[in-house]
Amino acid sequence: MKFSSSWAEEMILARAALESMIAHLAAKRVDKKGRAEIQAIANRMREATASGDADGLITLNESFHDHIHRASQCGYLAKLIERQQFYDASIRRVIHLDPTERKKALDEHVAIAEAISAADADRAERTMRDHVVRSGDTYLSIIFKKEGEI
C-alpha cells in the first residue's frame, strides 16, 4: 500500500478517535499526581513556545500525550495509538518552527490539560479530537499541499 493523502487522512482520523477516547478516560481516571504532571508539562510547553524551541516542543508534545495515556489507564487504546505514529521528526520540526502553529498547539494543549484537570471528560474528548484533526490538517497541507481536507 502506497502512503497517500487519503491514507494519511484516515490515519489522522483514527488517531483523533483513539486520542479523544483516551483523553475522555484520563479526565475520569487521573489522580492528583497525574494532574500535576500534565499541568507541569503544559507550563513547560508555554516556555518552549515563547522561546521558539522546536526540538523541546517535540519532546514535550510526546511527553504530554504519554502522560495522558498513562492517566487514562488504557493499555489497549494506548497500544493502538503506537501504530498511529507516522509524523516523522523533520515534519514535526517544520510544524513547530512556525510561530502561528506553535501558538495554536499551545492553546490546544493547555485546553486539554485544563479539561483533564477539571475532570471534564466530554470537554477533554472534544478538545483532544479537535487538536488532532487540526494538527492533522496542518500535516496534510505541508506534505500533500492540501488544505482543510479532514
PDB file of N, CA and C in Angstrom, residues 23-32 34-39 64 68 71 109-127:
ATOM      1  N   ALA A  23      -8.254  10.700  26.181  1.00  0.00           N
ATOM      2  CA  ALA A  23      -8.395  11.944  26.961  1.00  0.00           C
ATOM      3  C   ALA A  23      -9.666  11.906  27.805  1.00  0.00           C
ATOM      4  N   HIS A  24     -10.749  11.382  27.238  1.00  0.00           N
ATOM      5  CA  HIS A  24     -12.015  11.250  27.959  1.00  0.00           C
ATOM      6  C   HIS A  24     -11.800  10.422  29.230  1.00  0.00           C
ATOM      7  N   LEU A  25     -11.158   9.269  29.072  1.00  0.00           N
ATOM      8  CA  LEU A  25     -10.937   8.395  30.219  1.00  0.00           C
ATOM      9  C   LEU A  25      -9.896   8.959  31.183  1.00  0.00           C
ATOM     10  N   ALA A  26      -8.909   9.670  30.649  1.00  0.00           N
ATOM     11  CA  ALA A  26      -7.924  10.302  31.532  1.00  0.00           C
ATOM     12  C   ALA A  26      -8.603  11.304  32.452  1.00  0.00           C
ATOM     13  N   ALA A  27      -9.546  12.069  31.919  1.00  0.00           N
ATOM     14  CA  ALA A  27     -10.263  13.051  32.749  1.00  0.00           C
ATOM     15  C   ALA A  27     -11.044  12.360  33.868  1.00  0.00           C
ATOM     16  N   LYS A  28     -11.507  11.164  33.623  1.00  0.00           N
ATOM     17  CA  LYS A  28     -12.246  10.413  34.641  1.00  0.00           C
ATOM     18  C   LYS A  28     -11.332   9.711  35.632  1.00  0.00           C
ATOM     19  N   ARG A  29     -10.136   9.329  35.184  1.00  0.00           N
ATOM     20  CA  ARG A  29      -9.294   8.445  35.994  1.00  0.00           C
ATOM     21  C   ARG A  29      -8.038   9.095  36.568  1.00  0.00           C
ATOM     22  N   VAL A  30      -7.688  10.267  36.115  1.00  0.00           N
ATOM     23  CA  VAL A  30      -6.429  10.880  36.538  1.00  0.00           C
ATOM     24  C   VAL A  30      -6.427  11.135  38.040  1.00  0.00           C
ATOM     25  N   ASP A  31      -5.279  10.913  38.650  1.00  0.00           N
ATOM     26  CA  ASP A  31      -5.149  11.208  40.075  1.00  0.00           C
ATOM     27  C   ASP A  31      -4.459  12.568  40.246  1.00  0.00           C
ATOM     28  N   LYS A  32      -4.299  12.964  41.486  1.00  0.00           N
ATOM     29  CA  LYS A  32      -3.737  14.281  41.789  1.00  0.00           C
ATOM     30  C   LYS A  32      -2.329  14.433  41.192  1.00  0.00           C
ATOM     31  N   GLY A  34      -1.043  12.811  38.618  1.00  0.00           N
ATOM     32  CA  GLY A  34      -1.167  12.871  37.164  1.00  0.00           C
ATOM     33  C   GLY A  34      -1.599  14.247  36.678  1.00  0.00           C
ATOM     34  N   ARG A  35      -2.554  14.850  37.395  1.00  0.00           N
ATOM     35  CA  ARG A  35      -2.996  16.222  37.062  1.00  0.00           C
ATOM     36  C   ARG A  35      -1.820  17.189  37.120  1.00  0.00           C
ATOM     37  N   ALA A  36      -1.060  17.081  38.195  1.00  0.00           N
ATOM     38  CA  ALA A  36       0.082  17.987  38.391  1.00  0.00           C
ATOM     39  C   ALA A  36       1.120  17.794  37.285  1.00  0.00           C
ATOM     40  N   GLU A  37       1.362  16.553  36.896  1.00  0.00           N
ATOM     41  CA  GLU A  37       2.348  16.284  35.835  1.00  0.00           C
ATOM     42  C   GLU A  37       1.886  16.847  34.498  1.00  0.00           C
ATOM     43  N   ILE A  38       0.627  16.650  34.155  1.00  0.00           N
ATOM     44  CA  ILE A  38       0.096  17.162  32.890  1.00  0.00           C
ATOM     45  C   ILE A  38       0.143  18.685  32.867  1.00  0.00           C
ATOM     46  N   GLN A  39      -0.232  19.312  33.978  1.00  0.00           N
ATOM     47  CA  GLN A  39      -0.174  20.778  34.066  1.00  0.00           C
ATOM     48  C   GLN A  39       1.273  21.277  33.977  1.00  0.00           C
ATOM     49  N   PHE A  64       3.612  14.975  26.883  1.00  0.00           N
ATOM     50  CA  PHE A  64       2.243  15.373  27.216  1.00  0.00           C
ATOM     51  C   PHE A  64       1.261  14.248  26.881  1.00  0.00           C
ATOM     52  N   ILE A  68      -0.952  11.623  29.387  1.00  0.00           N
ATOM     53  CA  ILE A  68      -2.408  11.442  29.264  1.00  0.00           C
ATOM     54  C   ILE A  68      -2.722   9.964  29.083  1.00  0.00           C
ATOM     55  N   ALA A  71      -2.396   8.367  32.443  1.00  0.00           N
ATOM     56  CA  ALA A  71      -3.503   8.778  33.325  1.00  0.00           C
ATOM     57  C   ALA A  71      -4.800   8.076  32.966  1.00  0.00           C
ATOM     58  N   HIS A 109      -3.158  22.417  23.735  1.00  0.00           N
ATOM     59  CA  HIS A 109      -2.631  21.576  24.814  1.00  0.00           C
ATOM     60  C   HIS A 109      -3.055  22.099  26.182  1.00  0.00           C
ATOM     61  N   VAL A 110      -3.025  23.405  26.356  1.00  0.00           N
ATOM     62  CA  VAL A 110      -3.463  23.991  27.631  1.00  0.00           C
ATOM     63  C   VAL A 110      -4.940  23.670  27.868  1.00  0.00           C
ATOM     64  N   ALA A 111      -5.772  23.795  26.832  1.00  0.00           N
ATOM     65  CA  ALA A 111      -7.205  23.495  26.966  1.00  0.00           C
ATOM     66  C   ALA A 111      -7.428  22.025  27.313  1.00  0.00           C
ATOM     67  N   ILE A 112      -6.652  21.141  26.722  1.00  0.00           N
ATOM     68  CA  ILE A 112      -6.765  19.707  27.029  1.00  0.00           C
ATOM     69  C   ILE A 112      -6.367  19.465  28.486  1.00  0.00           C
ATOM     70  N   ALA A 113      -5.239  20.046  28.898  1.00  0.00           N
ATOM     71  CA  ALA A 113      -4.778  19.877  30.285  1.00  0.00           C
ATOM     72  C   ALA A 113      -5.812  20.400  31.271  1.00  0.00           C
ATOM     73  N   GLU A 114      -6.400  21.551  30.966  1.00  0.00           N
ATOM     74  CA  GLU A 114      -7.418  22.121  31.865  1.00  0.00           C
ATOM     75  C   GLU A 114      -8.653  21.229  31.947  1.00  0.00           C
ATOM     76  N   ALA A 115      -9.084  20.687  30.814  1.00  0.00           N
ATOM     77  CA  ALA A 115     -10.266  19.812  30.819  1.00  0.00           C
ATOM     78  C   ALA A 115     -10.005  18.546  31.630  1.00  0.00           C
ATOM     79  N   ILE A 116      -8.833  17.962  31.449  1.00  0.00           N
ATOM     80  CA  ILE A 116      -8.492  16.755  32.205  1.00  0.00           C
ATOM     81  C   ILE A 116      -8.393  17.083  33.691  1.00  0.00           C
ATOM     82  N   SER A 117      -7.740  18.187  34.030  1.00  0.00           N
ATOM     83  CA  SER A 117      -7.605  18.583  35.436  1.00  0.00           C
ATOM     84  C   SER A 117      -8.946  18.874  36.091  1.00  0.00           C
ATOM     85  N   ALA A 118      -9.897  19.368  35.293  1.00  0.00           N
ATOM     86  CA  ALA A 118     -11.237  19.670  35.810  1.00  0.00           C
ATOM     87  C   ALA A 118     -12.139  18.439  35.819  1.00  0.00           C
ATOM     88  N   ALA A 119     -11.602  17.302  35.411  1.00  0.00           N
ATOM     89  CA  ALA A 119     -12.370  16.057  35.318  1.00  0.00           C
ATOM     90  C   ALA A 119     -13.571  16.204  34.387  1.00  0.00           C
ATOM     91  N   ASP A 120     -13.421  17.043  33.366  1.00  0.00           N
ATOM     92  CA  ASP A 120     -14.483  17.258  32.377  1.00  0.00           C
ATOM     93  C   ASP A 120     -14.198  16.353  31.174  1.00  0.00           C
ATOM     94  N   ALA A 121     -14.676  15.130  31.257  1.00  0.00           N
ATOM     95  CA  ALA A 121     -14.372  14.111  30.256  1.00  0.00           C
ATOM     96  C   ALA A 121     -14.855  14.489  28.860  1.00  0.00           C
ATOM     97  N   ASP A 122     -16.050  15.051  28.759  1.00  0.00           N
ATOM     98  CA  ASP A 122     -16.574  15.414  27.438  1.00  0.00           C
ATOM     99  C   ASP A 122     -15.751  16.520  26.789  1.00  0.00           C
ATOM    100  N   ARG A 123     -15.351  17.513  27.576  1.00  0.00           N
ATOM    101  CA  ARG A 123     -14.531  18.606  27.037  1.00  0.00           C
ATOM    102  C   ARG A 123     -13.134  18.096  26.686  1.00  0.00           C
ATOM    103  N   ALA A 124     -12.577  17.225  27.507  1.00  0.00           N
ATOM    104  CA  ALA A 124     -11.261  16.648  27.211  1.00  0.00           C
ATOM    105  C   ALA A 124     -11.309  15.878  25.896  1.00  0.00           C
ATOM    106  N   GLU A 125     -12.348  15.099  25.724  1.00  0.00           N
ATOM    107  CA  GLU A 125     -12.518  14.329  24.482  1.00  0.00           C
ATOM    108  C   GLU A 125     -12.615  15.258  23.274  1.00  0.00           C
ATOM    109  N   ARG A 126     -13.455  16.259  23.380  1.00  0.00           N
ATOM    110  CA  ARG A 126     -13.697  17.193  22.268  1.00  0.00           C
ATOM    111  C   ARG A 126     -12.447  18.004  21.925  1.00  0.00           C
ATOM    112  N   THR A 127     -11.780  18.534  22.944  1.00  0.00           N
ATOM    113  CA  THR A 127     -10.604  19.366  22.673  1.00  0.00           C
ATOM    114  C   THR A 127      -9.457  18.530  22.104  1.00  0.00           C
TER     115      THR A 127
END
